[in-house]
mmCIF file of C-alpha atoms in Angstrom:
data_model
loop_
_atom_site.group_PDB
_atom_site.id
_atom_site.type_symbol
_atom_site.label_atom_id
_atom_site.label_comp_id
_atom_site.label_asym_id
_atom_site.label_seq_id
_atom_site.Cartn_x
_atom_site.Cartn_y
_atom_site.Cartn_z
ATOM 1 C CA UNK A 1 26.483 83.703 215.246
ATOM 2 C CA UNK A 2 25.360 86.002 218.063
ATOM 3 C CA UNK A 3 21.983 85.088 219.542
ATOM 4 C CA UNK A 4 19.734 86.835 222.046
ATOM 5 C CA UNK A 5 17.374 84.659 224.124
ATOM 6 C CA UNK A 6 14.752 85.998 226.525
ATOM 7 C CA UNK A 7 12.951 83.880 229.122
ATOM 8 C CA UNK A 8 9.282 83.772 229.906
ATOM 9 C CA UNK A 9 7.980 85.091 233.206
ATOM 10 C CA UNK A 10 4.898 87.278 232.771
ATOM 11 C CA UNK A 11 5.196 90.784 234.158
ATOM 12 C CA UNK A 12 8.787 89.970 235.158
ATOM 13 C CA UNK A 13 9.679 90.393 231.495
ATOM 14 C CA UNK A 14 10.069 94.099 232.265
ATOM 15 C CA UNK A 15 13.304 93.136 234.070
ATOM 16 C CA UNK A 16 14.751 91.962 230.733
ATOM 17 C CA UNK A 17 13.331 95.010 228.957
ATOM 18 C CA UNK A 18 15.169 97.334 231.370
ATOM 19 C CA UNK A 19 18.464 95.567 230.627
ATOM 20 C CA UNK A 20 17.909 95.772 226.867
ATOM 21 C CA UNK A 21 16.891 99.419 227.134
ATOM 22 C CA UNK A 22 20.183 100.148 228.895
ATOM 23 C CA UNK A 23 22.062 98.326 226.103
ATOM 24 C CA UNK A 24 20.273 100.374 223.423
ATOM 25 C CA UNK A 25 21.218 103.596 225.213
ATOM 26 C CA UNK A 26 24.825 102.486 225.670
ATOM 27 C CA UNK A 27 25.352 101.389 222.052
ATOM 28 C CA UNK A 28 22.999 103.937 220.443
ATOM 29 C CA UNK A 29 21.332 101.440 218.141
ATOM 30 C CA UNK A 30 18.407 99.017 218.137
ATOM 31 C CA UNK A 31 18.918 95.705 219.917
ATOM 32 C CA UNK A 32 18.208 93.801 216.714
ATOM 33 C CA UNK A 33 21.320 95.271 215.073
ATOM 34 C CA UNK A 34 23.544 93.619 217.668
ATOM 35 C CA UNK A 35 22.398 90.019 217.092
ATOM 36 C CA UNK A 36 22.056 87.567 214.220
ATOM 37 C CA UNK A 37 19.124 85.673 215.739
ATOM 38 C CA UNK A 38 16.596 86.421 218.473
ATOM 39 C CA UNK A 39 14.280 84.171 220.449
ATOM 40 C CA UNK A 40 11.775 84.680 223.208
ATOM 41 C CA UNK A 41 9.251 82.593 225.083
ATOM 42 C CA UNK A 42 5.982 83.845 226.549
ATOM 43 C CA UNK A 43 6.629 87.409 227.776
ATOM 44 C CA UNK A 44 10.080 87.037 226.188
ATOM 45 C CA UNK A 45 8.388 86.627 222.813
ATOM 46 C CA UNK A 46 6.856 90.091 223.207
ATOM 47 C CA UNK A 47 10.305 91.531 223.868
ATOM 48 C CA UNK A 48 12.109 89.596 221.122
ATOM 49 C CA UNK A 49 9.416 90.320 218.530
ATOM 50 C CA UNK A 50 9.485 94.013 219.455
ATOM 51 C CA UNK A 51 13.250 94.055 218.980
ATOM 52 C CA UNK A 52 13.022 92.356 215.573
ATOM 53 C CA UNK A 53 10.619 95.009 214.262
ATOM 54 C CA UNK A 54 12.773 97.747 215.839
ATOM 55 C CA UNK A 55 10.393 98.956 218.521
ATOM 56 C CA UNK A 56 12.461 100.899 221.064
ATOM 57 C CA UNK A 57 12.849 99.110 224.374
ATOM 58 C CA UNK A 58 11.804 102.330 226.101
ATOM 59 C CA UNK A 59 8.432 102.044 224.351
ATOM 60 C CA UNK A 60 8.181 98.370 225.320
ATOM 61 C CA UNK A 61 8.835 99.293 228.937
ATOM 62 C CA UNK A 62 6.118 101.960 228.792
ATOM 63 C CA UNK A 63 3.706 99.350 227.443
ATOM 64 C CA UNK A 64 4.414 96.967 230.308
ATOM 65 C CA UNK A 65 3.637 99.799 232.711
ATOM 66 C CA UNK A 66 0.503 100.830 230.785
ATOM 67 C CA UNK A 67 -0.982 97.385 230.210
ATOM 68 C CA UNK A 68 0.301 95.308 233.128
ATOM 69 C CA UNK A 69 -2.552 96.125 235.492
ATOM 70 C CA UNK A 70 -5.152 95.679 232.758
ATOM 71 C CA UNK A 71 -3.797 92.340 231.526
ATOM 72 C CA UNK A 72 -3.634 90.869 235.031
ATOM 73 C CA UNK A 73 -7.104 91.959 236.129
ATOM 74 C CA UNK A 74 -8.846 88.816 237.296
ATOM 75 C CA UNK A 75 -12.116 87.650 235.814
ATOM 76 C CA UNK A 76 -12.164 84.485 237.942
ATOM 77 C CA UNK A 77 -10.360 83.873 241.246
ATOM 78 C CA UNK A 78 -10.001 80.133 240.730
ATOM 79 C CA UNK A 79 -9.840 79.354 237.010
ATOM 80 C CA UNK A 80 -12.139 76.345 237.425
ATOM 81 C CA UNK A 81 -14.877 77.359 234.998
ATOM 82 C CA UNK A 82 -12.920 79.930 232.977
ATOM 83 C CA UNK A 83 -9.385 81.284 232.853
ATOM 84 C CA UNK A 84 -8.241 83.498 235.723
ATOM 85 C CA UNK A 85 -7.572 86.326 233.266
ATOM 86 C CA UNK A 86 -9.188 87.307 229.996
ATOM 87 C CA UNK A 87 -6.785 87.733 227.076
ATOM 88 C CA UNK A 88 -8.644 90.873 225.965
ATOM 89 C CA UNK A 89 -6.011 93.427 226.961
ATOM 90 C CA UNK A 90 -3.075 91.135 226.209
ATOM 91 C CA UNK A 91 -4.462 90.599 222.717
ATOM 92 C CA UNK A 92 -5.126 94.325 222.285
ATOM 93 C CA UNK A 93 -1.585 95.268 223.328
ATOM 94 C CA UNK A 94 0.054 92.717 221.052
ATOM 95 C CA UNK A 95 -2.163 93.538 218.074
ATOM 96 C CA UNK A 96 -1.512 97.249 218.573
ATOM 97 C CA UNK A 97 2.245 96.650 218.770
ATOM 98 C CA UNK A 98 2.634 94.384 215.729
ATOM 99 C CA UNK A 99 -0.326 95.232 213.515
ATOM 100 C CA UNK A 100 -0.602 93.212 210.305
ATOM 101 C CA UNK A 101 3.035 92.072 210.187
ATOM 102 C CA UNK A 102 3.230 88.378 209.300
ATOM 103 C CA UNK A 103 6.045 85.928 209.912
ATOM 104 C CA UNK A 104 6.640 86.048 206.155
ATOM 105 C CA UNK A 105 7.363 89.781 206.331
ATOM 106 C CA UNK A 106 10.352 89.283 208.663
ATOM 107 C CA UNK A 107 13.658 88.000 207.302
ATOM 108 C CA UNK A 108 15.586 88.435 210.546
ATOM 109 C CA UNK A 109 15.706 85.043 212.320
ATOM 110 C CA UNK A 110 13.205 85.047 215.176
ATOM 111 C CA UNK A 111 12.107 81.937 217.102
ATOM 112 C CA UNK A 112 8.969 81.803 219.255
ATOM 113 C CA UNK A 113 8.335 78.531 221.138
ATOM 114 C CA UNK A 114 4.700 77.574 221.742
ATOM 115 C CA UNK A 115 2.680 74.410 222.345
ATOM 116 C CA UNK A 116 0.178 73.003 219.851
ATOM 117 C CA UNK A 117 -2.073 71.669 222.577
ATOM 118 C CA UNK A 118 -4.621 70.298 220.089
ATOM 119 C CA UNK A 119 -2.075 67.768 218.831
ATOM 120 C CA UNK A 120 0.054 67.650 221.974
ATOM 121 C CA UNK A 121 3.237 68.900 220.312
ATOM 122 C CA UNK A 122 5.903 71.491 221.088
ATOM 123 C CA UNK A 123 6.102 74.008 218.266
ATOM 124 C CA UNK A 124 8.411 76.814 217.182
ATOM 125 C CA UNK A 125 7.205 79.729 215.073
ATOM 126 C CA UNK A 126 9.953 80.886 212.728
ATOM 127 C CA UNK A 127 10.240 83.977 210.581
ATOM 128 C CA UNK A 128 11.032 83.942 206.859
ATOM 129 C CA UNK A 129 14.672 82.851 206.600
ATOM 130 C CA UNK A 130 16.730 80.033 205.092
ATOM 131 C CA UNK A 131 15.399 76.544 205.599
ATOM 132 C CA UNK A 132 12.655 78.012 207.729
ATOM 133 C CA UNK A 133 11.068 79.281 204.510
ATOM 134 C CA UNK A 134 9.748 75.731 204.080
ATOM 135 C CA UNK A 135 7.596 76.203 207.190
ATOM 136 C CA UNK A 136 3.956 76.396 206.197
ATOM 137 C CA UNK A 137 2.722 78.900 208.790
ATOM 138 C CA UNK A 138 4.262 82.114 207.455
ATOM 139 C CA UNK A 139 0.845 83.593 206.762
ATOM 140 C CA UNK A 140 0.343 83.731 210.542
ATOM 141 C CA UNK A 141 0.565 87.219 211.922
ATOM 142 C CA UNK A 142 3.365 88.014 214.334
ATOM 143 C CA UNK A 143 0.914 88.996 217.062
ATOM 144 C CA UNK A 144 -0.809 85.600 216.761
ATOM 145 C CA UNK A 145 2.468 83.741 217.295
ATOM 146 C CA UNK A 146 3.323 85.947 220.274
ATOM 147 C CA UNK A 147 -0.131 85.587 221.850
ATOM 148 C CA UNK A 148 0.161 81.804 221.523
ATOM 149 C CA UNK A 149 3.455 81.789 223.412
ATOM 150 C CA UNK A 150 1.971 83.998 226.157
ATOM 151 C CA UNK A 151 -1.173 81.933 226.797
ATOM 152 C CA UNK A 152 -0.311 80.367 230.154
ATOM 153 C CA UNK A 153 -2.762 77.528 230.923
ATOM 154 C CA UNK A 154 -5.394 78.211 233.599
ATOM 155 C CA UNK A 155 -4.426 81.886 233.673
ATOM 156 C CA UNK A 156 -5.196 82.722 230.016
ATOM 157 C CA UNK A 157 -7.337 80.881 227.475
ATOM 158 C CA UNK A 158 -5.588 78.991 224.658
ATOM 159 C CA UNK A 159 -5.059 80.958 221.464
ATOM 160 C CA UNK A 160 -7.089 79.725 218.503
ATOM 161 C CA UNK A 161 -4.696 79.860 215.535
ATOM 162 C CA UNK A 162 -6.758 80.290 212.359
ATOM 163 C CA UNK A 163 -9.146 77.545 213.538
ATOM 164 C CA UNK A 164 -6.358 75.024 212.862
ATOM 165 C CA UNK A 165 -5.233 74.342 216.428
ATOM 166 C CA UNK A 166 -5.168 75.739 219.955
ATOM 167 C CA UNK A 167 -1.838 77.044 221.215
ATOM 168 C CA UNK A 168 -0.563 77.699 224.731
ATOM 169 C CA UNK A 169 2.514 79.005 226.555
ATOM 170 C CA UNK A 170 5.850 77.852 225.141
ATOM 171 C CA UNK A 171 7.265 78.092 228.650
ATOM 172 C CA UNK A 172 5.872 74.623 229.329
ATOM 173 C CA UNK A 173 8.833 73.167 227.420
ATOM 174 C CA UNK A 174 11.238 76.002 226.533
ATOM 175 C CA UNK A 175 10.916 78.825 229.035
ATOM 176 C CA UNK A 176 14.566 79.569 228.339
ATOM 177 C CA UNK A 177 14.782 79.183 224.519
ATOM 178 C CA UNK A 178 18.565 78.820 224.407
ATOM 179 C CA UNK A 179 18.598 75.116 223.518
ATOM 180 C CA UNK A 180 16.049 75.782 220.769
ATOM 181 C CA UNK A 181 18.461 78.334 219.316
ATOM 182 C CA UNK A 182 21.472 76.019 219.538
ATOM 183 C CA UNK A 183 19.534 73.387 217.613
ATOM 184 C CA UNK A 184 18.434 75.944 215.032
ATOM 185 C CA UNK A 185 21.940 77.316 214.576
ATOM 186 C CA UNK A 186 23.324 73.826 214.033
ATOM 187 C CA UNK A 187 20.558 72.403 211.837
ATOM 188 C CA UNK A 188 19.542 75.383 209.733
ATOM 189 C CA UNK A 189 22.702 77.486 209.690
ATOM 190 C CA UNK A 190 25.188 74.590 209.918
ATOM 191 C CA UNK A 191 27.101 76.225 212.750
ATOM 192 C CA UNK A 192 29.319 74.241 215.077
ATOM 193 C CA UNK A 193 29.156 74.902 218.802
ATOM 194 C CA UNK A 194 32.314 77.020 218.742
ATOM 195 C CA UNK A 195 30.573 79.446 216.362
ATOM 196 C CA UNK A 196 27.494 79.954 218.537
ATOM 197 C CA UNK A 197 27.415 82.756 221.085
ATOM 198 C CA UNK A 198 24.301 83.295 223.212
ATOM 199 C CA UNK A 199 23.293 86.083 225.537
ATOM 200 C CA UNK A 200 20.449 84.699 227.639
ATOM 201 C CA UNK A 201 18.396 87.062 229.785
ATOM 202 C CA UNK A 202 16.183 85.711 232.550
ATOM 203 C CA UNK A 203 13.256 87.285 234.356
ATOM 204 C CA UNK A 204 14.631 87.053 237.868
ATOM 205 C CA UNK A 205 15.531 84.122 240.112
ATOM 206 C CA UNK A 206 12.469 83.210 242.127
ATOM 207 C CA UNK A 207 12.364 82.472 245.841
ATOM 208 C CA UNK A 208 9.222 80.374 245.996
ATOM 209 C CA UNK A 209 8.307 79.375 249.541
ATOM 210 C CA UNK A 210 7.609 75.678 249.999
ATOM 211 C CA UNK A 211 8.637 75.536 253.652
ATOM 212 C CA UNK A 212 8.508 72.350 255.711
ATOM 213 C CA UNK A 213 5.440 72.442 257.943
ATOM 214 C CA UNK A 214 3.995 70.153 260.588
ATOM 215 C CA UNK A 215 0.801 69.774 258.562
ATOM 216 C CA UNK A 216 1.009 67.237 255.772
ATOM 217 C CA UNK A 217 -1.838 68.411 253.560
ATOM 218 C CA UNK A 218 -0.402 68.956 250.065
ATOM 219 C CA UNK A 219 -3.508 69.612 248.037
ATOM 220 C CA UNK A 220 -4.286 72.241 245.415
ATOM 221 C CA UNK A 221 -4.068 75.068 247.933
ATOM 222 C CA UNK A 222 -0.365 74.352 248.562
ATOM 223 C CA UNK A 223 0.528 74.465 244.864
ATOM 224 C CA UNK A 224 -1.921 77.193 243.806
ATOM 225 C CA UNK A 225 -2.694 79.011 247.066
ATOM 226 C CA UNK A 226 -5.745 81.239 247.228
ATOM 227 C CA UNK A 227 -5.388 84.391 249.295
ATOM 228 C CA UNK A 228 -7.956 86.532 251.053
ATOM 229 C CA UNK A 229 -8.871 89.400 250.960
ATOM 230 C CA UNK A 230 -7.113 89.911 247.608
ATOM 231 C CA UNK A 231 -9.137 87.048 246.069
ATOM 232 C CA UNK A 232 -6.024 86.058 244.098
ATOM 233 C CA UNK A 233 -4.725 82.594 243.318
ATOM 234 C CA UNK A 234 -0.918 82.668 243.334
ATOM 235 C CA UNK A 235 0.645 80.687 240.457
ATOM 236 C CA UNK A 236 3.278 78.985 242.638
ATOM 237 C CA UNK A 237 3.287 75.676 240.771
ATOM 238 C CA UNK A 238 3.552 77.297 237.333
ATOM 239 C CA UNK A 239 6.176 79.772 238.545
ATOM 240 C CA UNK A 240 8.191 76.866 239.965
ATOM 241 C CA UNK A 241 7.924 74.928 236.690
ATOM 242 C CA UNK A 242 9.056 77.932 234.636
ATOM 243 C CA UNK A 243 11.946 78.610 236.999
ATOM 244 C CA UNK A 244 13.157 75.002 236.884
ATOM 245 C CA UNK A 245 12.808 74.865 233.095
ATOM 246 C CA UNK A 246 14.934 77.987 232.657
ATOM 247 C CA UNK A 247 17.643 77.018 235.115
ATOM 248 C CA UNK A 248 18.021 73.473 233.798
ATOM 249 C CA UNK A 249 18.488 74.804 230.255
ATOM 250 C CA UNK A 250 20.987 77.346 231.588
ATOM 251 C CA UNK A 251 23.008 74.535 233.160
ATOM 252 C CA UNK A 252 23.168 72.537 229.931
ATOM 253 C CA UNK A 253 23.990 75.547 227.765
ATOM 254 C CA UNK A 254 26.794 76.660 230.058
ATOM 255 C CA UNK A 255 28.386 73.230 229.615
ATOM 256 C CA UNK A 256 27.793 73.148 225.858
ATOM 257 C CA UNK A 257 28.939 76.691 224.983
ATOM 258 C CA UNK A 258 31.171 77.430 227.983
ATOM 259 C CA UNK A 259 32.483 81.026 227.728
ATOM 260 C CA UNK A 260 30.245 81.644 224.701
ATOM 261 C CA UNK A 261 27.141 81.494 226.907
ATOM 262 C CA UNK A 262 26.392 84.651 228.883
ATOM 263 C CA UNK A 263 23.502 84.227 231.290
ATOM 264 C CA UNK A 264 22.166 87.432 232.818
ATOM 265 C CA UNK A 265 19.762 87.016 235.701
ATOM 266 C CA UNK A 266 19.433 88.228 239.259
ATOM 267 C CA UNK A 267 17.993 86.967 242.523
ATOM 268 C CA UNK A 268 14.660 88.658 243.144
ATOM 269 C CA UNK A 269 15.133 88.295 246.896
ATOM 270 C CA UNK A 270 11.485 87.381 247.283
ATOM 271 C CA UNK A 271 8.625 85.568 245.599
ATOM 272 C CA UNK A 272 7.441 87.717 242.669
ATOM 273 C CA UNK A 273 4.501 86.060 240.869
ATOM 274 C CA UNK A 274 4.400 86.445 237.098
ATOM 275 C CA UNK A 275 0.959 88.082 237.404
ATOM 276 C CA UNK A 276 1.860 90.809 239.917
ATOM 277 C CA UNK A 277 2.107 94.195 238.108
ATOM 278 C CA UNK A 278 2.637 95.977 241.427
ATOM 279 C CA UNK A 279 6.298 94.874 241.162
ATOM 280 C CA UNK A 280 6.964 96.672 237.851
ATOM 281 C CA UNK A 281 8.991 99.562 239.278
ATOM 282 C CA UNK A 282 10.991 97.179 241.469
ATOM 283 C CA UNK A 283 11.766 94.998 238.432
ATOM 284 C CA UNK A 284 12.817 97.964 236.290
ATOM 285 C CA UNK A 285 15.191 99.181 238.977
ATOM 286 C CA UNK A 286 16.585 95.675 239.449
ATOM 287 C CA UNK A 287 17.097 95.421 235.687
ATOM 288 C CA UNK A 288 19.043 98.680 235.624
ATOM 289 C CA UNK A 289 21.222 97.529 238.532
ATOM 290 C CA UNK A 290 21.807 94.182 236.831
ATOM 291 C CA UNK A 291 22.942 95.867 233.631
ATOM 292 C CA UNK A 292 25.512 97.903 235.550
ATOM 293 C CA UNK A 293 26.683 94.725 237.304
ATOM 294 C CA UNK A 294 27.182 92.895 233.984
ATOM 295 C CA UNK A 295 28.128 95.881 231.826
ATOM 296 C CA UNK A 296 31.690 94.725 231.161
ATOM 297 C CA UNK A 297 30.614 91.151 230.383
ATOM 298 C CA UNK A 298 27.995 92.432 227.935
ATOM 299 C CA UNK A 299 30.562 94.647 226.219
ATOM 300 C CA UNK A 300 32.950 91.720 225.935
ATOM 301 C CA UNK A 301 30.178 89.552 224.495
ATOM 302 C CA UNK A 302 29.125 92.109 221.900
ATOM 303 C CA UNK A 303 32.684 92.911 220.844
ATOM 304 C CA UNK A 304 33.935 89.341 220.708
ATOM 305 C CA UNK A 305 34.673 87.945 217.255
ATOM 306 C CA UNK A 306 33.860 84.292 216.765
ATOM 307 C CA UNK A 307 34.512 81.977 213.852
ATOM 308 C CA UNK A 308 31.704 81.296 211.386
#
């Protein structure tokens, strides 16, 4: 079983999109055709869901460019009384992309991790396949599941899912959804580890500056620094948490799957906040360079036959 997993990371998701766009051009077919299962968390859920419904990665990249600045336009510098960003444009983009498609309409396996914050539980939205058909949320629209996974706390409001519960960013527990997919492949598809092959695409390796200083004040401003004159609160603590979540999962999956786990990521060389659309062109170029760097490994992954 070949699986594609895409990390969360806000605007940095365009890095993964650039890699997938290069793969589509190289193999002259939609990404979805190359994998048996797809999964994405937060911004990765936008990319994975787009692939499942056969939206060209070139169009996804154009959307990141078009909507990035609008989505990350602050409504509050602090997020004390309301979220830093409204979900107006994020919701509009996702609704426009996926329309009235429900989870029930999709038979291709797609996993979207979220958090049911009302009940304090991790949650995975699944499309309409196999044992997952027993899941009782298939009437939920695809855009609703994606918006839930993208709703980073403090920065976006929780997503109200049919007045049943509030949902927030799946990156809080599965920013790299690879382990979720291993569990799904074993439990629902009865695959052993030797039959599972995962290509995992990150959103860039962060260099978050927590330098040692003579001052010992480690209050809110160290973890969520507020900068003048931009009037922007940098999401350092959340970016750090997402980075650590992804890299810890990568470590475990590399030991579990060994050569059947292909992790594609690249050092950003600097701190690139997930809410900084001014880095889009840089991220696209880095994605293209990363594809060329891993081109042979990707070809080997896609051409490799594994037992089922």
